[in-house]
Amino acid sequence: MLRSVAIFSSGFSQRTVKVIRHIVSDFSSKGIKLFIYDRTGEYIKHDAGRKAEYFSDPADLPAGIDIILSIGGDGTFLETMMMVKNLHLPVAGINTGRLGFLANIYEEEICQSLDRLYNLDFDLVERSLLEITEPAGKFGGYDPSALNEVTVQKSGLSMITIHLYNDDVYINTYRADGLIISTATGSTAYNLSAGGPILPPDNNSIIISPISAHNLTVRPIVLPGTARLKLIMEGRNNEYIATCDYRVEKFPYSQQLQVIQSAEKLKTVMLRGRDFYSTLRDKLMWGADKRN
């Protein structure tokens, strides 16, 4: 049985607040110890929130927490990942956003889903992360890790030229609007929109997909998770844009980028009876055919 749960949300729509109140009421009645992120708790402190404790820094969370609930959409899920990555807490996403591919517990099934979580009727899926190692230090003020993707993009109207290496082995030169370096988890995000392949989330490969390449022969490629990528950029402007999931920075062209697969993994919750392929069919209409 679940004994201790943390709750995080960064969006506070009526739907989200309603779901948080329901979770706090349900889990409190089951005797579960609850820890709610401060900003989230502000919306429920006067009613259901009295049954919980609050935290502002994940490092202050006590040991022994079983899972953290991410209430919102996939953007909230990515924020939750950044908060607890170093704590190795499994993340369960409850969708109150739009598509909710990562946040795959449905709002309309919240009652039975909470019971299943309480009874540990779920599996943990380990997902690989990317890490920017050059430039060193934080990215956008945060840990330089990405669950979905790292991208390099042009900062103006003209295309960017990107020379890609694995260690010192030359791979290719891309003349395009940008380049996506994606995890398997991110294969259904920006990579999908750019025509890249879809991989199941427990796959450790790295996907390279160009964004609007000005070349008919350039296609996405899948590299092993051991790849150590170096990107050297050229362009007509003074700088290029780099993203690490939802965080954005600009760098001069003299700054190369190095990206590896992180030694850390993120554990996510998947209710039993559900799987990656059913989510593909339900959320992205994969394989939709009236004959099926």
Tab-separated table of C-alpha atoms in Angstrom:
chain	number	residue	atom	x	y	z
A	1	MET	CA	0.000	0.000	0.000
A	2	LEU	CA	1.057	3.587	-0.559
A	3	ARG	CA	2.145	5.257	2.662
A	4	SER	CA	3.538	8.634	1.624
A	5	VAL	CA	2.882	10.731	-1.501
A	6	ALA	CA	4.106	14.109	-2.770
A	7	ILE	CA	1.923	16.275	-5.031
A	8	PHE	CA	3.068	18.886	-7.563
A	9	SER	CA	1.254	21.111	-10.025
A	10	SER	CA	2.226	24.311	-11.803
A	11	GLY	CA	-1.128	25.052	-13.443
A	12	PHE	CA	-4.195	25.940	-11.438
A	13	SER	CA	-7.228	25.692	-13.658
A	14	GLN	CA	-10.545	24.784	-12.067
A	15	ARG	CA	-10.097	21.245	-13.384
A	16	THR	CA	-6.671	20.911	-11.795
A	17	VAL	CA	-7.698	22.313	-8.406
A	18	LYS	CA	-10.760	20.041	-8.369
A	19	VAL	CA	-8.592	16.984	-9.026
A	20	ILE	CA	-6.054	17.984	-6.353
A	21	ARG	CA	-8.831	18.390	-3.782
A	22	HIS	CA	-10.200	14.985	-4.712
A	23	ILE	CA	-6.775	13.357	-4.384
A	24	VAL	CA	-6.091	14.960	-0.995
A	25	SER	CA	-9.502	13.928	0.341
A	26	ASP	CA	-9.244	10.363	-1.003
A	27	PHE	CA	-5.655	9.672	0.045
A	28	SER	CA	-6.115	11.313	3.459
A	29	SER	CA	-9.073	9.029	4.147
A	30	LYS	CA	-6.797	6.081	3.380
A	31	GLY	CA	-4.203	7.269	5.901
A	32	ILE	CA	-1.610	8.290	3.315
A	33	LYS	CA	0.847	10.976	4.403
A	34	LEU	CA	0.684	13.870	1.916
A	35	PHE	CA	3.262	16.509	1.023
A	36	ILE	CA	2.088	19.263	-1.330
A	37	TYR	CA	4.211	21.791	-3.189
A	38	ASP	CA	3.697	25.237	-1.625
A	39	ARG	CA	2.273	26.999	-4.679
A	40	THR	CA	-0.068	24.091	-5.317
A	41	GLY	CA	-1.236	24.086	-1.718
A	42	GLU	CA	-2.194	27.769	-1.770
A	43	TYR	CA	-5.337	26.835	-3.676
A	44	ILE	CA	-6.573	24.228	-1.196
A	45	LYS	CA	-5.138	25.203	2.206
A	46	HIS	CA	-8.504	26.374	3.513
A	47	ASP	CA	-10.285	23.062	2.952
A	48	ALA	CA	-8.749	19.759	1.855
A	49	GLY	CA	-5.252	21.207	2.180
A	50	ARG	CA	-5.439	21.113	5.967
A	51	LYS	CA	-4.829	17.381	5.717
A	52	ALA	CA	-1.357	17.778	4.196
A	53	GLU	CA	2.103	19.163	4.856
A	54	TYR	CA	3.846	21.552	2.476
A	55	PHE	CA	7.259	21.842	0.857
A	56	SER	CA	8.956	24.532	-1.228
A	57	ASP	CA	12.208	22.713	-1.992
A	58	PRO	CA	12.154	19.025	-3.019
A	59	ALA	CA	15.370	18.553	-1.032
A	60	ASP	CA	13.287	19.150	2.106
A	61	LEU	CA	11.033	16.174	1.416
A	62	PRO	CA	11.495	13.400	3.985
A	63	ALA	CA	12.861	10.003	3.057
A	64	GLY	CA	10.388	7.233	2.369
A	65	ILE	CA	8.032	8.959	-0.063
A	66	ASP	CA	6.631	6.329	-2.428
A	67	ILE	CA	5.715	8.423	-5.485
A	68	ILE	CA	5.113	12.008	-6.581
A	69	LEU	CA	1.912	12.896	-8.420
A	70	SER	CA	2.200	15.391	-11.276
A	71	ILE	CA	-1.189	17.061	-11.786
A	72	GLY	CA	-1.563	18.823	-15.140
A	73	GLY	CA	-0.319	18.123	-18.630
A	74	ASP	CA	2.945	16.955	-20.115
A	75	GLY	CA	4.599	20.318	-19.442
A	76	THR	CA	3.872	19.919	-15.740
A	77	PHE	CA	5.236	16.381	-15.945
A	78	LEU	CA	8.545	17.715	-17.308
A	79	GLU	CA	8.717	20.269	-14.485
A	80	THR	CA	8.054	17.519	-11.953
A	81	MET	CA	10.869	15.458	-13.438
A	82	MET	CA	13.279	18.356	-13.004
A	83	MET	CA	12.239	18.772	-9.372
A	84	VAL	CA	12.723	15.186	-8.252
A	85	LYS	CA	15.306	13.746	-10.656
A	86	ASN	CA	18.010	13.611	-8.007
A	87	LEU	CA	15.612	12.141	-5.424
A	88	HIS	CA	14.852	9.094	-7.611
A	89	LEU	CA	11.118	9.356	-6.916
A	90	PRO	CA	8.764	7.606	-9.359
A	91	VAL	CA	6.466	10.093	-11.113
A	92	ALA	CA	2.780	9.418	-11.797
A	93	GLY	CA	1.095	11.879	-14.154
A	94	ILE	CA	-2.606	12.698	-13.802
A	95	ASN	CA	-3.765	14.554	-16.894
A	96	THR	CA	-5.798	17.735	-16.537
A	97	GLY	CA	-4.217	19.297	-19.607
A	98	ARG	CA	-4.751	18.537	-23.273
A	99	LEU	CA	-3.215	15.440	-24.878
A	100	GLY	CA	-1.448	14.094	-21.804
A	101	PHE	CA	0.918	11.543	-23.311
A	102	LEU	CA	3.259	11.451	-20.312
A	103	ALA	CA	0.498	12.282	-17.857
A	104	ASN	CA	-1.341	9.095	-18.752
A	105	ILE	CA	-3.770	8.717	-15.830
A	106	TYR	CA	-7.100	10.045	-17.039
A	107	GLU	CA	-9.093	12.594	-15.063
A	108	GLU	CA	-12.376	10.818	-15.813
A	109	GLU	CA	-11.012	7.624	-14.217
A	110	ILE	CA	-9.564	9.318	-11.155
A	111	CYS	CA	-11.491	7.313	-8.517
A	112	GLN	CA	-10.456	3.853	-9.699
A	113	SER	CA	-6.979	5.090	-10.627
A	114	LEU	CA	-6.338	6.367	-7.082
A	115	ASP	CA	-7.456	3.005	-5.707
A	116	ARG	CA	-5.053	1.245	-8.052
A	117	LEU	CA	-2.205	3.524	-7.049
A	118	TYR	CA	-2.993	2.930	-3.382
A	119	ASN	CA	-2.908	-0.841	-3.940
A	120	LEU	CA	0.367	-0.614	-5.920
A	121	ASP	CA	-1.392	-1.909	-9.034
A	122	PHE	CA	1.185	-0.371	-11.345
A	123	ASP	CA	4.559	-0.981	-12.941
A	124	LEU	CA	7.556	1.332	-13.068
A	125	VAL	CA	9.017	2.275	-16.454
A	126	GLU	CA	12.634	3.469	-16.508
A	127	ARG	CA	13.209	6.270	-19.000
A	128	SER	CA	16.550	7.558	-20.233
A	129	LEU	CA	17.519	11.232	-19.995
A	130	LEU	CA	19.830	13.425	-22.040
A	131	GLU	CA	22.433	15.679	-20.466
A	132	ILE	CA	24.195	18.723	-21.892
A	133	THR	CA	27.833	18.503	-20.779
A	134	GLU	CA	29.154	21.474	-22.766
A	135	PRO	CA	28.703	24.226	-21.923
A	136	ALA	CA	29.095	23.009	-18.362
A	137	GLY	CA	26.804	24.101	-15.557
A	138	LYS	CA	23.115	24.808	-15.384
A	139	PHE	CA	20.917	25.327	-18.430
A	140	GLY	CA	18.230	27.978	-18.179
A	141	GLY	CA	18.854	28.084	-14.446
A	142	TYR	CA	18.245	24.364	-13.985
A	143	ASP	CA	19.933	20.993	-14.182
A	144	PRO	CA	21.000	20.458	-17.850
A	145	SER	CA	18.928	17.276	-18.257
A	146	ALA	CA	16.119	16.557	-20.710
A	147	LEU	CA	13.454	13.873	-20.639
A	148	ASN	CA	12.194	14.641	-24.156
A	149	GLU	CA	14.827	16.349	-26.255
A	150	VAL	CA	17.671	18.769	-26.721
A	151	THR	CA	17.413	20.930	-29.831
A	152	VAL	CA	19.568	23.390	-31.730
A	153	GLN	CA	17.683	25.932	-33.835
A	154	LYS	CA	18.289	28.993	-35.964
A	155	SER	CA	17.742	32.353	-34.273
A	156	GLY	CA	16.762	34.262	-37.424
A	157	LEU	CA	15.247	33.657	-40.841
A	158	SER	CA	18.303	32.024	-42.411
A	159	MET	CA	18.948	28.317	-41.969
A	160	ILE	CA	21.619	27.043	-39.604
A	161	THR	CA	24.479	24.657	-40.440
A	162	ILE	CA	25.126	21.939	-37.852
A	163	HIS	CA	28.122	19.585	-37.973
A	164	LEU	CA	27.410	16.464	-35.904
A	165	TYR	CA	30.043	14.127	-34.424
A	166	ASN	CA	29.970	11.054	-32.200
A	167	ASP	CA	33.123	11.597	-30.150
A	168	ASP	CA	35.503	12.520	-32.976
A	169	VAL	CA	33.721	10.457	-35.632
A	170	TYR	CA	31.976	12.700	-38.152
A	171	ILE	CA	28.316	11.786	-38.716
A	172	ASN	CA	26.774	14.426	-40.962
A	173	THR	CA	26.294	18.111	-41.712
A	174	TYR	CA	22.741	19.433	-41.535
A	175	ARG	CA	21.591	22.604	-43.280
A	176	ALA	CA	18.192	23.122	-41.763
A	177	ASP	CA	16.060	25.117	-39.359
A	178	GLY	CA	17.542	23.005	-36.592
A	179	LEU	CA	18.269	19.558	-35.196
A	180	ILE	CA	16.436	17.462	-32.601
A	181	ILE	CA	18.315	15.093	-30.301
A	182	SER	CA	15.602	12.970	-28.745
A	183	THR	CA	15.193	10.264	-26.151
A	184	ALA	CA	12.778	7.392	-26.684
A	185	THR	CA	10.317	9.258	-24.452
A	186	GLY	CA	10.687	12.343	-26.642
A	187	SER	CA	10.137	10.319	-29.802
A	188	THR	CA	6.398	11.088	-29.548
A	189	ALA	CA	7.004	14.820	-28.979
A	190	TYR	CA	8.876	17.286	-31.251
A	191	ASN	CA	10.658	14.382	-32.951
A	192	LEU	CA	7.310	12.994	-34.102
A	193	SER	CA	6.350	16.327	-35.676
A	194	ALA	CA	9.654	16.355	-37.572
A	195	GLY	CA	9.026	12.898	-39.045
A	196	GLY	CA	11.307	10.982	-36.680
A	197	PRO	CA	10.745	7.358	-35.618
A	198	ILE	CA	8.745	6.298	-32.569
A	199	LEU	CA	10.497	4.221	-29.891
A	200	PRO	CA	9.055	2.602	-26.745
A	201	PRO	CA	10.031	4.529	-23.597
A	202	ASP	CA	12.333	1.867	-22.147
A	203	ASN	CA	14.542	1.961	-25.261
A	204	ASN	CA	17.930	3.559	-24.552
A	205	SER	CA	18.633	4.824	-28.071
A	206	ILE	CA	19.137	8.447	-29.123
A	207	ILE	CA	17.255	9.807	-32.150
A	208	ILE	CA	18.661	12.511	-34.424
A	209	SER	CA	16.008	14.289	-36.514
A	210	PRO	CA	16.558	17.384	-38.675
A	211	ILE	CA	14.028	20.222	-38.603
A	212	SER	CA	13.066	21.253	-42.154
A	213	ALA	CA	16.333	20.130	-43.730
A	214	HIS	CA	17.148	21.759	-47.077
A	215	ASN	CA	18.157	18.415	-48.546
A	216	LEU	CA	16.052	15.585	-49.998
A	217	THR	CA	18.490	12.896	-48.856
A	218	VAL	CA	18.778	13.728	-45.140
A	219	ARG	CA	16.724	11.486	-42.884
A	220	PRO	CA	16.486	10.815	-39.130
A	221	ILE	CA	18.935	8.330	-37.655
A	222	VAL	CA	18.893	6.253	-34.464
A	223	LEU	CA	22.143	6.046	-32.482
A	224	PRO	CA	23.062	3.887	-29.480
A	225	GLY	CA	22.671	5.357	-26.018
A	226	THR	CA	26.449	5.270	-25.628
A	227	ALA	CA	26.865	8.027	-28.248
A	228	ARG	CA	28.707	11.158	-27.098
A	229	LEU	CA	27.477	13.861	-29.414
A	230	LYS	CA	29.309	17.036	-30.367
A	231	LEU	CA	27.572	19.758	-32.365
A	232	ILE	CA	29.394	22.615	-34.094
A	233	MET	CA	27.194	25.373	-35.492
A	234	GLU	CA	27.555	27.958	-38.264
A	235	GLY	CA	25.149	30.651	-39.390
A	236	ARG	CA	24.627	34.158	-40.660
A	237	ASN	CA	23.470	35.554	-37.324
A	238	ASN	CA	25.516	36.084	-34.195
A	239	GLU	CA	23.883	33.324	-32.178
A	240	TYR	CA	21.796	30.175	-32.226
A	241	ILE	CA	19.045	28.856	-29.971
A	242	ALA	CA	19.407	25.722	-27.848
A	243	THR	CA	16.596	24.099	-25.891
A	244	CYS	CA	16.594	21.500	-23.139
A	245	ASP	CA	12.979	20.342	-22.918
A	246	TYR	CA	11.066	23.544	-22.084
A	247	ARG	CA	14.137	25.647	-21.220
A	248	VAL	CA	15.715	27.966	-23.792
A	249	GLU	CA	19.107	29.652	-24.085
A	250	LYS	CA	21.007	31.509	-26.802
A	251	PHE	CA	24.691	30.905	-27.532
A	252	PRO	CA	27.265	32.448	-29.887
A	253	TYR	CA	28.300	30.247	-32.795
A	254	SER	CA	31.705	29.833	-31.184
A	255	GLN	CA	30.029	27.754	-28.446
A	256	GLN	CA	29.798	24.098	-29.386
A	257	LEU	CA	27.334	21.754	-27.706
A	258	GLN	CA	28.007	18.305	-26.268
A	259	VAL	CA	25.168	15.947	-25.387
A	260	ILE	CA	25.267	12.493	-23.810
A	261	GLN	CA	22.796	10.102	-22.280
A	262	SER	CA	22.622	10.793	-18.563
A	263	ALA	CA	23.704	8.180	-16.048
A	264	GLU	CA	20.420	8.943	-14.257
A	265	LYS	CA	17.098	7.327	-15.149
A	266	LEU	CA	13.583	8.564	-14.465
A	267	LYS	CA	11.048	6.091	-13.115
A	268	THR	CA	7.470	6.687	-14.217
A	269	VAL	CA	4.256	4.980	-13.170
A	270	MET	CA	2.206	2.927	-15.633
A	271	LEU	CA	-1.056	1.442	-14.353
A	272	ARG	CA	-1.221	-2.279	-15.066
A	273	GLY	CA	-3.326	-3.157	-18.078
A	274	ARG	CA	-2.053	-0.125	-19.941
A	275	ASP	CA	1.000	0.025	-22.149
A	276	PHE	CA	2.858	2.314	-24.511
A	277	TYR	CA	1.134	0.958	-27.615
A	278	SER	CA	-2.394	1.418	-26.274
A	279	THR	CA	-1.432	4.995	-25.392
A	280	LEU	CA	-0.217	5.493	-28.973
A	281	ARG	CA	-3.543	4.261	-30.297
A	282	ASP	CA	-5.677	6.225	-27.831
A	283	LYS	CA	-3.794	9.520	-27.798
A	284	LEU	CA	-2.243	9.764	-31.269
A	285	MET	CA	-4.728	7.592	-33.180
A	286	TRP	CA	-1.819	5.405	-34.297
A	287	GLY	CA	-2.933	2.788	-36.814
A	288	ALA	CA	-6.450	4.216	-36.980
A	289	ASP	CA	-8.286	2.297	-39.684
A	290	LYS	CA	-12.015	1.580	-39.858
A	291	ARG	CA	-11.136	-2.012	-40.830
A	292	ASN	CA	-9.436	-2.626	-37.454
